[in-house]
XYZ file of N, CA and C in Angstrom:
315
model
N 128.488 121.020 91.769
C 127.104 121.266 91.390
C 127.050 121.994 90.042
N 126.104 121.630 89.230
C 125.963 122.246 87.907
C 125.541 123.711 88.051
N 126.135 124.555 87.228
C 125.803 125.977 87.223
C 124.474 126.223 86.530
N 123.751 127.214 86.981
C 122.557 127.639 86.250
C 123.020 128.660 85.214
N 122.805 128.337 83.953
C 123.234 129.212 82.854
C 121.997 129.859 82.261
N 122.084 131.170 82.030
C 120.955 131.923 81.486
C 121.354 132.557 80.160
N 120.347 133.129 79.472
C 120.646 133.849 78.227
C 121.729 134.896 78.461
N 121.657 135.594 79.606
C 122.592 136.694 79.862
C 123.982 136.209 80.293
N 124.086 135.013 80.882
C 125.403 134.533 81.322
C 126.042 133.557 80.333
N 125.311 133.175 79.289
C 125.771 132.127 78.375
C 127.104 132.469 77.715
N 127.222 133.669 77.176
C 128.448 134.020 76.451
C 129.663 133.947 77.366
N 129.563 134.546 78.545
C 130.688 134.558 79.484
C 130.999 133.153 80.007
N 129.972 132.417 80.416
C 130.159 131.108 81.050
C 130.546 130.019 80.056
N 129.939 130.047 78.880
C 130.123 128.942 77.924
C 131.089 129.308 76.802
N 130.772 130.364 76.074
C 131.540 130.673 74.867
C 132.946 131.179 75.157
N 133.153 131.827 76.291
C 134.482 132.369 76.623
C 135.267 131.486 77.581
N 134.727 130.314 77.918
C 135.409 129.425 78.867
C 136.690 128.860 78.266
N 137.723 128.755 79.116
C 138.977 128.139 78.657
C 138.959 126.622 78.899
N 137.845 126.130 79.451
C 137.676 124.692 79.673
C 136.495 124.207 78.826
N 136.422 122.898 78.566
C 135.230 122.374 77.902
C 134.000 122.646 78.778
N 132.855 122.855 78.140
C 131.623 123.149 78.869
C 130.524 122.200 78.406
N 129.914 121.517 79.380
C 128.769 120.657 79.104
C 127.525 121.425 79.531
N 126.565 121.557 78.610
C 125.334 122.289 78.906
C 124.135 121.361 78.711
N 123.360 121.215 79.787
C 122.139 120.401 79.773
C 120.954 121.340 79.555
N 120.283 121.199 78.416
C 119.062 121.977 78.135
C 117.888 121.160 78.661
N 117.104 121.720 79.581
C 116.069 120.977 80.283
C 114.885 121.881 80.609
N 113.830 121.276 81.199
C 112.670 122.030 81.695
C 112.095 121.295 82.902
N 111.491 122.051 83.795
C 110.926 121.501 85.034
C 109.878 120.427 84.743
N 109.059 120.618 83.719
C 107.942 119.716 83.418
C 108.359 118.460 82.665
N 109.618 118.344 82.305
C 110.110 117.252 81.453
C 110.567 116.067 82.305
N 109.843 114.951 82.209
C 110.179 113.749 82.974
C 111.582 113.222 82.716
N 111.955 113.001 81.446
C 113.316 112.529 81.176
C 114.392 113.498 81.697
N 114.078 114.794 81.712
C 115.035 115.784 82.236
C 115.278 115.545 83.724
N 114.222 115.192 84.445
C 114.366 114.910 85.882
C 115.191 113.641 86.109
N 115.103 112.703 85.175
C 115.926 111.492 85.246
C 117.396 111.835 85.020
N 117.657 112.718 84.070
C 119.029 113.085 83.716
C 119.663 114.012 84.752
N 118.863 114.799 85.459
C 119.380 115.793 86.406
C 120.442 115.280 87.369
N 120.165 114.189 88.128
C 121.175 113.680 89.064
C 122.452 113.196 88.376
N 122.310 112.686 87.154
C 123.479 112.245 86.388
C 124.356 113.452 86.061
N 123.730 114.553 85.632
C 124.475 115.779 85.323
C 125.176 116.299 86.572
N 124.495 116.240 87.727
C 125.110 116.678 88.988
C 126.341 115.823 89.312
N 126.253 114.507 89.108
C 127.402 113.621 89.342
C 128.564 113.972 88.418
N 128.259 114.220 87.157
C 129.295 114.590 86.185
C 129.941 115.914 86.613
N 129.129 116.866 87.076
C 129.655 118.160 87.535
C 130.652 117.956 88.671
N 130.322 117.069 89.601
C 131.222 116.775 90.725
C 132.502 116.107 90.235
N 132.351 115.116 89.365
C 133.503 114.361 88.872
C 134.476 115.222 88.062
N 133.954 116.219 87.346
C 134.791 117.017 86.454
C 135.134 118.394 87.029
N 134.839 118.607 88.311
C 135.100 119.900 88.937
C 136.566 120.294 88.749
N 136.782 121.533 88.279
C 138.134 122.022 88.047
C 138.689 121.676 86.676
N 138.082 120.698 85.994
C 138.572 120.290 84.672
C 137.646 120.715 83.547
N 136.351 120.857 83.878
C 135.344 121.251 82.885
C 134.244 122.014 83.612
N 133.478 122.772 82.851
C 132.328 123.490 83.393
C 131.083 122.683 83.033
N 130.208 122.474 84.003
C 128.962 121.744 83.755
C 127.815 122.644 84.187
N 126.880 122.883 83.263
C 125.780 123.779 83.574
C 124.464 123.315 82.979
N 123.400 124.003 83.385
C 122.051 123.670 82.937
C 121.367 124.941 82.443
N 120.616 124.812 81.354
C 119.820 125.907 80.812
C 118.354 125.483 80.841
N 117.543 126.217 81.592
C 116.096 125.984 81.620
C 115.526 126.587 80.331
N 115.043 125.727 79.424
C 114.611 126.199 78.100
C 113.397 127.125 78.169
N 112.567 126.974 79.195
C 111.392 127.844 79.323
C 111.784 129.276 79.688
N 112.822 129.420 80.490
C 113.256 130.740 80.952
C 114.368 131.347 80.111
N 114.935 130.573 79.194
C 116.068 131.039 78.387
C 115.875 130.628 76.932
N 114.831 131.180 76.323
C 114.457 130.759 74.975
C 115.418 131.254 73.898
N 116.099 132.352 74.152
C 117.024 132.906 73.156
C 118.143 131.900 72.835
N 118.796 131.400 73.868
C 119.884 130.435 73.674
C 119.344 129.124 73.112
N 118.211 128.675 73.619
C 117.616 127.427 73.142
C 117.317 127.501 71.650
N 116.775 128.632 71.202
C 116.483 128.802 69.771
C 117.774 128.907 68.962
N 118.745 129.627 69.491
C 120.015 129.822 68.778
C 120.692 128.487 68.456
N 120.569 127.521 69.372
C 121.204 126.224 69.162
C 120.238 125.147 68.676
N 119.037 125.561 68.287
C 118.084 124.647 67.664
C 117.613 123.530 68.575
N 117.452 123.840 69.847
C 116.998 122.823 70.798
C 115.505 122.587 70.592
N 115.163 121.394 70.083
C 113.764 121.055 69.837
C 113.278 119.943 70.751
N 114.200 119.087 71.149
C 113.873 117.979 72.059
C 114.701 118.135 73.325
N 114.062 117.868 74.454
C 114.820 117.911 75.704
C 114.619 116.600 76.441
N 115.603 116.156 77.208
C 116.869 116.852 77.428
C 117.801 116.743 76.216
N 118.549 117.804 75.987
C 119.638 117.815 75.015
C 120.874 118.317 75.741
N 121.971 117.610 75.580
C 123.241 118.010 76.172
C 124.178 118.395 75.034
N 124.715 119.607 75.122
C 125.720 120.053 74.156
C 127.049 120.199 74.887
N 128.125 119.818 74.222
C 129.466 120.026 74.760
C 130.156 121.057 73.880
N 130.660 122.100 74.529
C 131.335 123.198 73.839
C 132.823 123.161 74.159
N 133.625 123.516 73.166
C 135.053 123.717 73.390
C 135.465 124.909 72.526
N 136.127 125.858 73.139
C 136.539 127.091 72.450
C 135.355 127.779 71.771
N 134.200 127.754 72.438
C 133.018 128.452 71.943
C 132.245 127.735 70.856
N 132.680 126.532 70.490
C 132.019 125.773 69.426
C 131.401 124.494 69.981
N 130.262 124.087 69.408
C 129.659 122.806 69.790
C 130.511 121.689 69.194
N 130.996 120.792 70.064
C 131.842 119.689 69.592
C 131.185 118.322 69.773
N 130.087 118.274 70.538
C 129.372 117.008 70.708
C 127.951 117.292 71.177
N 127.079 116.302 70.979
C 125.660 116.481 71.302
C 125.068 115.141 71.716
N 124.230 115.171 72.757
C 123.489 113.985 73.192
C 122.033 114.411 73.332
N 121.126 113.712 72.647
C 119.695 114.007 72.778
C 119.059 112.864 73.553
N 118.331 113.210 74.606
C 117.694 112.199 75.441
C 118.558 111.853 76.642
N 118.080 110.888 77.414
C 118.798 110.463 78.620
C 119.892 109.482 78.215
N 121.092 109.721 78.733
C 122.218 108.817 78.483
C 122.828 108.432 79.826
N 123.458 107.259 79.901
C 124.108 106.861 81.151
C 125.279 107.793 81.474
N 125.592 107.884 82.751
C 126.693 108.740 83.206
C 127.992 108.414 82.478
N 128.256 107.128 82.269
C 129.507 106.712 81.625
C 129.632 107.305 80.229
N 128.531 107.324 79.483
C 128.535 107.851 78.114
C 128.819 109.353 78.132
N 128.139 110.054 79.032
C 128.315 111.504 79.128
C 129.741 111.834 79.554
N 130.247 111.120 80.554
C 131.606 111.362 81.053
C 132.647 111.072 79.973
N 132.431 110.008 79.210
C 133.353 109.651 78.129
C 133.395 110.731 77.060
N 132.222 111.236 76.678
C 132.157 112.284 75.659
C 132.836 113.555 76.151
N 132.613 113.915 77.418
C 133.226 115.122 77.967
C 134.744 114.936 78.103
N 135.171 113.774 78.553
C 136.604 113.478 78.717
C 137.359 113.620 77.395
N 136.703 113.270 76.304
C 137.339 113.334 74.987
C 137.743 114.771 74.623
N 137.187 115.758 75.298
C 137.470 117.155 74.948
C 138.302 117.884 75.999
N 138.827 117.147 76.975
C 139.673 117.776 77.994
C 141.048 118.069 77.462
């Protein structure tokens, strides 16, 4: 299951992780985000133990959203060693997301 990441847990969970981290920036009111949600959950299950998969609610965590320039949601960022190494804006198929994350394992 995808972790809930907040402004206060972001540094520890994402930036200090020794594994690649996929972060889904989303909001409850966002239709495309609801479409992407189950895909992110599947990716979290598939990559358990190999990567961290989490979600940031942009309405409740505006500091991180602003820091990374999130203007459109859903936006998925992939981090490795504390740096953004890939980005997907909008809904993407599970295969595309898994392929991008696999490239950073």
